[in-house]
C-alpha positions as a printed Julia matrix, in Angstrom:
270×3 Matrix{Float64}:
 -44.7   -50.76  -14.67
 -47.31  -49.96  -12.06
 -46.87  -52.01   -8.92
 -49.56  -54.5    -8.02
 -48.66  -56.5    -4.93
 -49.83  -60.11   -5.01
 -49.74  -62.89   -2.47
 -47.02  -65.42   -3.07
 -46.75  -69.11   -2.48
 -43.56  -70.97   -1.86
 -41.23  -70.98   -4.84
 -39.39  -74.13   -5.79
 -35.62  -73.97   -5.94
 -33.95  -72.0    -8.73
 -30.92  -73.46  -10.48
 -27.69  -71.59   -9.63
 -27.02  -70.91  -13.33
 -30.51  -69.58  -14.02
 -30.91  -66.03  -15.36
 -33.31  -65.43  -12.47
 -31.09  -66.91   -9.76
 -31.11  -64.71   -6.68
 -34.44  -63.1    -7.57
 -38.07  -63.7    -6.68
 -41.35  -62.54   -8.24
 -43.14  -59.91   -6.2
 -45.37  -57.85   -8.49
 -47.28  -58.43  -11.69
 -49.59  -56.76  -14.16
 -51.48  -57.99  -17.2
 -52.02  -55.78  -20.26
 -54.46  -56.58  -23.07
 -56.3   -55.1   -26.04
 -59.42  -55.76  -28.12
 -57.38  -57.76  -30.66
 -56.84  -60.45  -28.01
 -53.17  -59.69  -27.4
 -52.03  -60.17  -23.81
 -48.67  -59.39  -22.24
 -47.88  -60.06  -18.61
 -45.06  -58.28  -16.8
 -43.65  -59.78  -13.59
 -41.38  -57.62  -11.47
 -38.45  -59.37   -9.81
 -36.62  -58.47   -6.6
 -34.12  -57.29   -5.65
 -34.89  -54.12   -7.59
 -31.24  -53.35   -8.29
 -31.1   -56.49  -10.47
 -33.27  -54.57  -12.98
 -34.93  -57.79  -14.13
 -38.47  -58.83  -14.99
 -40.32  -61.63  -16.76
 -42.42  -60.99  -19.85
 -45.1   -63.47  -20.96
 -46.76  -63.29  -24.41
 -50.19  -64.58  -25.43
 -52.34  -63.94  -28.51
 -49.79  -61.78  -30.31
 -49.92  -63.93  -33.48
 -46.14  -64.22  -33.38
 -43.59  -66.87  -32.51
 -43.42  -65.28  -29.06
 -46.84  -66.64  -28.11
 -46.7   -68.9   -25.09
 -43.15  -67.83  -24.27
 -41.86  -66.33  -21.03
 -38.67  -64.31  -21.42
 -36.4   -62.78  -18.85
 -35.96  -59.04  -19.46
 -33.51  -56.4   -18.37
 -35.31  -53.16  -17.58
 -34.27  -49.64  -18.5
 -36.36  -46.99  -16.83
 -36.69  -43.22  -16.89
 -39.39  -40.88  -15.61
 -41.78  -41.51  -18.5
 -41.21  -45.09  -19.68
 -39.8   -48.51  -18.85
 -38.21  -50.57  -21.62
 -37.93  -54.36  -21.4
 -34.91  -55.77  -23.25
 -34.81  -59.5   -23.97
 -32.69  -62.0   -25.86
 -34.29  -63.66  -28.9
 -32.58  -65.52  -31.74
 -29.27  -64.02  -30.73
 -30.46  -60.42  -30.68
 -30.96  -58.15  -27.7
 -34.41  -56.79  -28.52
 -37.01  -54.48  -27.06
 -40.39  -56.03  -27.69
 -42.12  -54.14  -24.89
 -42.09  -50.6   -23.53
 -44.55  -49.16  -21.01
 -45.14  -45.42  -21.33
 -46.6   -42.97  -18.84
 -48.94  -40.92  -21.02
 -49.79  -38.4   -18.32
 -52.43  -40.28  -16.39
 -52.6   -43.66  -18.08
 -50.24  -46.48  -19.0
 -49.65  -47.45  -22.63
 -47.81  -50.69  -23.34
 -46.32  -50.68  -26.83
 -45.56  -54.12  -28.31
 -43.37  -54.6   -31.38
 -43.04  -57.95  -33.1
 -39.82  -59.86  -33.76
 -39.1   -58.1   -37.05
 -40.24  -54.71  -35.7
 -42.41  -54.04  -38.75
 -45.46  -53.02  -36.73
 -46.6   -51.86  -33.3
 -49.7   -52.46  -31.22
 -50.93  -50.89  -27.98
 -52.21  -52.61  -24.84
 -53.65  -51.21  -21.64
 -53.78  -52.52  -18.05
 -56.33  -55.3   -17.55
 -57.59  -55.05  -13.96
 -59.57  -58.28  -13.99
 -56.78  -60.47  -15.34
 -54.24  -58.79  -13.08
 -56.39  -59.63  -10.05
 -56.4   -63.3   -11.03
 -52.68  -63.42  -11.83
 -50.48  -65.96  -10.04
 -46.96  -64.6   -10.39
 -45.41  -67.81   -9.05
 -46.95  -69.73  -11.96
 -45.26  -67.44  -14.5
 -41.98  -67.73  -12.57
 -42.21  -71.54  -12.68
 -43.06  -71.48  -16.42
 -39.85  -69.57  -17.03
 -37.85  -72.05  -14.95
 -39.32  -74.93  -16.97
 -38.49  -73.16  -20.24
 -34.85  -72.66  -19.25
 -34.4   -76.41  -19.23
 -36.07  -76.93  -22.62
 -33.75  -77.42  -25.62
 -36.27  -75.97  -28.11
 -36.57  -72.83  -26.0
 -32.8   -72.48  -25.73
 -32.51  -72.85  -29.51
 -34.83  -69.85  -29.92
 -32.46  -67.73  -27.84
 -29.33  -68.67  -29.8
 -28.13  -66.68  -32.81
 -29.89  -67.81  -35.99
 -28.29  -66.41  -39.13
 -30.82  -67.99  -41.49
 -33.75  -66.55  -39.56
 -32.42  -62.99  -39.7
 -31.4   -63.16  -43.36
 -34.86  -64.48  -44.23
 -36.44  -61.65  -42.24
 -34.39  -59.08  -44.17
 -35.18  -60.69  -47.52
 -38.9   -60.63  -46.73
 -38.79  -56.92  -45.88
 -36.86  -56.21  -49.07
 -39.34  -58.13  -51.24
 -42.13  -55.99  -49.81
 -40.15  -52.81  -50.52
 -39.37  -53.98  -54.08
 -43.05  -54.68  -54.73
 -44.02  -51.2   -53.56
 -41.29  -49.58  -55.66
 -42.23  -51.53  -58.77
 -45.86  -50.56  -58.31
 -44.96  -46.89  -58.04
 -42.44  -46.96  -60.9
 -44.05  -49.43  -63.29
 -40.7   -51.24  -63.21
 -39.45  -54.8   -62.77
 -36.68  -54.21  -60.26
 -35.13  -57.03  -58.27
 -33.17  -56.81  -55.02
 -30.17  -58.72  -53.73
 -28.12  -58.76  -50.55
 -24.42  -59.69  -50.75
 -24.62  -61.88  -47.66
 -21.07  -63.11  -48.27
 -19.91  -59.57  -47.4
 -21.76  -59.66  -44.08
 -20.52  -61.36  -40.91
 -22.65  -62.92  -38.17
 -21.62  -60.1   -35.85
 -22.87  -57.52  -38.35
 -26.18  -59.33  -38.78
 -26.51  -59.26  -35.01
 -25.75  -55.54  -34.93
 -27.48  -54.1   -38.03
 -31.12  -54.38  -39.08
 -30.5   -55.17  -42.75
 -34.19  -55.31  -43.6
 -34.45  -51.63  -42.64
 -31.02  -50.51  -43.84
 -31.15  -52.17  -47.25
 -34.52  -50.84  -48.36
 -33.28  -47.24  -48.23
 -32.58  -46.8   -51.96
 -35.85  -48.51  -52.88
 -37.77  -46.02  -50.79
 -35.95  -43.13  -52.49
 -36.73  -44.53  -55.95
 -40.36  -45.0   -55.0
 -40.71  -41.38  -53.87
 -39.11  -40.12  -57.08
 -41.58  -42.14  -59.16
 -44.49  -40.77  -57.16
 -43.33  -37.25  -58.02
 -42.84  -37.46  -61.79
 -43.38  -39.56  -64.91
 -39.9   -38.57  -66.06
 -38.41  -40.33  -63.01
 -40.49  -43.41  -63.8
 -39.14  -43.6   -67.35
 -35.55  -43.1   -66.19
 -35.77  -45.81  -63.54
 -37.45  -48.25  -65.93
 -34.64  -47.74  -68.45
 -31.6   -47.5   -66.21
 -32.15  -49.66  -63.11
 -32.66  -53.42  -63.0
 -31.26  -54.48  -59.63
 -30.59  -52.95  -56.23
 -27.81  -54.71  -54.32
 -27.13  -54.14  -50.63
 -23.76  -54.97  -49.1
 -21.39  -54.09  -46.26
 -18.3   -52.06  -47.13
 -15.82  -50.05  -45.05
 -17.7   -46.85  -45.93
 -21.35  -46.13  -46.65
 -21.8   -45.35  -50.35
 -24.19  -45.38  -53.31
 -23.13  -46.32  -56.85
 -24.74  -47.12  -60.19
 -22.94  -49.7   -62.33
 -24.43  -51.39  -65.44
 -28.06  -50.91  -64.36
 -27.26  -52.07  -60.83
 -27.59  -49.78  -57.82
 -24.97  -50.79  -55.23
 -25.96  -49.68  -51.76
 -23.12  -50.02  -49.24
 -23.83  -49.77  -45.55
 -21.64  -50.06  -42.5
 -22.18  -50.19  -38.75
 -24.13  -47.14  -37.63
 -23.87  -45.43  -41.03
 -25.87  -45.33  -44.23
 -26.46  -42.85  -47.03
 -29.18  -40.48  -45.86
 -32.51  -40.2   -47.78
 -31.79  -36.71  -49.11
 -28.37  -37.84  -50.34
 -29.89  -40.85  -52.07
 -32.53  -38.72  -53.77
 -29.88  -36.28  -54.96
 -27.74  -39.14  -56.26
 -30.58  -40.64  -58.29
 -31.64  -37.24  -59.61
 -28.1   -36.56  -60.83
 -27.3   -40.02  -62.22
 -30.52  -41.37  -63.76
């Protein structure tokens, strides 16, 4: 994040158990785009704490109006801002050095899309970093805000189901089929939901089927006749099986059947 020094007022006391205890706001920059999205980054000192505040406005997401504490990870070309949200450590914001200009990349809670913002000189000049710091302190004491930081199994399972429904619709359109999808949530622990993006992992076989249908009418006919359901589950080993018109897609931490393997499996077994 480029450094913009701003004059500071007197900060009110910070609770000893606050995530920003022992820090103070010293720099800030506002980024915006033509879509009306605005993200404000507030640098905190001391620098070796590697902390910042991130404020969201106009992003058309549940993050709007929120101020989150972030842990920064920086290299020569970018700074990533990692925050806690609904029990996940997530990177909503990364600022890239594009060789002469800054590009802030924002990804939403479910990471299904990305938008770009650039430094806003006018809004940065009017920024009061102490106000953002105080907004965060107020939020820390709010029960609704704290609930949004805690792990939320239902939220993440719903997110995954929504992504899968979209993938199923695209596959059915390509294949002229009536496939359904299912996730064996009883095989999946809270820790695994917190670790694995099931919306992304579980749509793998659907994407392979879709590509096969886009290549040939023969694949379409085979999938229409032989596949009714795609089930995603967690097993000790990543695997792909076809049983009684059901594709069983097993994933595990850090491992899934690769796209080429899935395509080969379907080509050989359908």
